[in-house]
Short mmCIF file of C-alpha atoms in Angstrom, two decimals:
data_model
loop_
_atom_site.label_atom_id
_atom_site.label_comp_id
_atom_site.label_asym_id
_atom_site.label_seq_id
_atom_site.Cartn_x
_atom_site.Cartn_y
_atom_site.Cartn_z
CA MET F 1 -50.42 -2.72 66.43
CA SER F 2 -51.46 -1.97 62.86
CA ASP F 3 -54.99 -1.73 61.54
CA ILE F 4 -56.33 -3.88 58.72
CA ILE F 5 -58.79 -2.48 56.21
CA LYS F 6 -60.73 -4.80 53.91
CA LYS F 7 -61.59 -2.78 50.82
CA ILE F 8 -64.38 -4.22 48.67
CA ILE F 9 -64.29 -2.88 45.11
CA PRO F 10 -65.96 -3.81 41.81
CA ASP F 11 -63.85 -5.62 39.21
CA ASP F 12 -64.94 -2.97 36.70
CA PRO F 13 -63.05 0.19 37.74
CA TYR F 14 -65.74 2.41 36.16
CA PHE F 15 -68.72 0.78 37.93
CA THR F 16 -70.41 3.16 40.34
CA VAL F 17 -73.57 3.41 42.37
CA SER F 18 -75.67 6.17 43.86
CA GLU F 19 -74.93 7.21 47.43
CA GLU F 20 -78.30 5.80 48.43
CA LEU F 21 -77.49 2.36 46.98
CA ALA F 22 -73.99 2.43 48.49
CA ARG F 23 -75.41 3.12 51.94
CA SER F 24 -78.06 0.44 51.43
CA LEU F 25 -75.45 -2.14 50.42
CA ALA F 26 -73.24 -1.30 53.37
CA ASP F 27 -76.06 -1.15 55.94
CA SER F 28 -77.98 -4.21 54.82
CA ILE F 29 -74.96 -6.47 54.74
CA LEU F 30 -72.88 -5.16 57.61
CA ALA F 31 -75.07 -3.15 59.94
CA ASP F 32 -72.79 -3.62 62.95
CA ALA F 33 -69.33 -3.23 61.32
CA ASP F 34 -67.11 -0.13 61.12
CA ILE F 35 -67.92 0.71 57.49
CA THR F 36 -67.13 3.63 55.25
CA PHE F 37 -67.74 3.97 51.55
CA GLU F 38 -66.46 6.27 48.86
CA ILE F 39 -67.87 7.16 45.48
CA SER F 40 -65.85 9.11 42.92
CA GLU F 41 -66.44 10.22 39.34
CA LYS F 42 -63.17 8.71 38.11
CA PRO F 43 -61.38 5.57 39.24
CA GLN F 44 -59.07 5.92 42.23
CA PHE F 45 -56.11 3.67 43.00
CA ILE F 46 -57.07 1.27 45.79
CA ASP F 47 -53.86 0.06 47.39
CA CYS F 48 -52.84 -2.65 49.82
CA GLY F 49 -51.10 -0.26 52.19
CA GLY F 50 -47.43 -1.04 52.67
CA GLU F 51 -47.78 -4.59 51.34
CA LEU F 52 -47.13 -3.97 47.63
CA GLU F 53 -44.05 -6.05 46.79
CA LYS F 54 -44.09 -6.48 43.03
CA ILE F 55 -46.11 -5.94 39.87
CA ARG F 56 -46.19 -8.19 36.81
CA CYS F 57 -47.36 -7.59 33.26
CA PRO F 58 -50.62 -9.43 32.56
CA LEU F 59 -49.53 -10.03 28.94
CA CYS F 60 -46.05 -11.53 29.23
CA GLY F 61 -45.60 -12.06 32.98
CA SER F 62 -42.47 -9.90 33.26
CA GLU F 63 -41.93 -7.95 36.44
CA ILE F 64 -42.50 -4.20 36.12
CA SER F 65 -40.16 -2.06 38.22
CA MET F 66 -41.72 0.28 40.76
CA ASP F 67 -40.11 3.24 38.98
CA CYS F 68 -41.62 2.25 35.63
CA TRP F 69 -45.01 1.60 37.23
CA GLY F 70 -44.82 5.02 38.89
CA GLU F 71 -44.22 6.63 35.50
CA MET F 72 -47.20 4.76 34.00
CA MET F 73 -49.37 5.90 36.91
CA GLU F 74 -48.29 9.53 36.50
CA LYS F 75 -48.96 9.45 32.77
CA ALA F 76 -52.43 7.93 33.30
CA PHE F 77 -53.31 10.45 36.01
CA ASP F 78 -52.00 13.63 34.35
CA GLY F 79 -54.78 15.63 32.82
CA SER F 80 -57.42 12.91 33.00
CA GLY F 81 -57.30 11.81 36.62
CA PHE F 82 -57.30 8.07 35.78
CA SER F 83 -60.21 8.35 33.34
CA ASP F 84 -58.19 6.15 30.93
CA LEU F 85 -56.35 3.24 32.56
CA ASP F 86 -54.81 1.82 29.37
CA ALA F 87 -51.02 1.81 29.34
CA GLN F 88 -48.25 0.50 27.12
CA MET F 89 -46.31 -2.21 28.91
CA PRO F 90 -42.57 -1.51 29.12
CA CYS F 91 -41.64 -5.17 28.78
CA CYS F 92 -43.55 -6.37 25.71
CA SER F 93 -44.98 -3.09 24.28
CA GLY F 94 -48.48 -4.51 24.54
CA LYS F 95 -51.43 -2.47 25.78
CA ALA F 96 -53.06 -3.39 29.09
CA SER F 97 -55.15 -1.73 31.78
CA LEU F 98 -53.41 -0.56 34.94
CA ASN F 99 -56.33 -2.23 36.71
CA GLY F 100 -55.36 -5.56 35.10
CA LEU F 101 -51.73 -5.60 36.22
CA ASN F 102 -50.83 -8.49 38.49
CA TYR F 103 -50.23 -6.70 41.80
CA PHE F 104 -48.73 -8.64 44.70
CA TYR F 105 -50.40 -8.03 47.10
CA PRO F 106 -53.65 -7.22 45.26
CA CYS F 107 -54.51 -3.62 44.37
CA GLY F 108 -56.94 -2.13 41.88
CA PHE F 109 -58.87 0.88 40.66
CA ALA F 110 -62.44 1.78 41.50
CA CYS F 111 -65.05 4.54 41.48
CA PHE F 112 -66.82 2.81 44.37
CA GLU F 113 -65.26 1.34 47.50
CA ILE F 114 -66.62 -0.11 50.74
CA SER F 115 -64.03 -0.21 53.54
CA LEU F 116 -64.23 -2.38 56.66
CA LEU F 117 -61.87 -1.42 59.47
CA ASN F 118 -60.50 -4.34 61.50
CA PHE F 119 -63.30 -6.61 60.31
CA ASP F 120 -63.18 -10.08 61.91
CA GLY F 121 -65.74 -11.73 59.63
CA ASP F 122 -65.35 -13.40 56.25
CA ALA F 123 -64.74 -10.51 53.82
CA ASP F 124 -64.89 -12.87 50.83
CA ASP F 125 -68.38 -13.96 51.85
CA ILE F 126 -69.42 -10.31 52.25
CA CYS F 127 -67.90 -9.58 48.84
CA ARG F 128 -70.04 -12.32 47.25
CA SER F 129 -73.17 -10.89 48.89
CA ILE F 130 -72.39 -7.39 47.63
CA SER F 131 -71.75 -8.77 44.14
CA GLU F 132 -75.17 -10.42 44.13
CA LYS F 133 -76.98 -7.30 45.38
CA ALA F 134 -75.13 -4.91 43.04
CA GLY F 135 -75.35 -7.18 39.98
CA THR F 136 -71.62 -7.06 39.21
CA SER F 137 -68.51 -8.82 40.51
CA PHE F 138 -66.49 -7.38 43.40
CA ARG F 139 -63.17 -8.31 45.00
CA VAL F 140 -61.37 -7.70 48.28
CA ILE F 141 -58.19 -5.65 48.69
CA THR F 142 -56.54 -6.02 52.10
CA ALA F 143 -54.53 -3.05 53.36
CA HIS F 144 -52.29 -3.02 56.44
CA ILE F 145 -51.89 0.49 57.79
#
């Protein structure tokens, strides 16, 4: 049987909090859940586990091949460690954020992540509560591992 992790991340990949606030958010909202949180200086890729099937350009809607996406990810990571998420789209030559690509299943980038292991509750409701307490919008990434 596989585990499911609900990853709650801010929509803004550069938004971060202090460790004290992160612990407060996690403890006050989900005191009895199996929670971990991570804070990093630069955005990290928050994936959906083995569920990623396709990626589309947010500008023109074309599908981006996994190979091409991998090259964009390498270029963005090299030297800066994802400090700049802007990339040139291979399909339409437009500029878009790697965080704004249309991932199916959802993925994203974040400096702050709350993870809930095998959480049975309503993660979307928890996400709304965290958004209100943190003062910025959050979303849920579901990973099957």
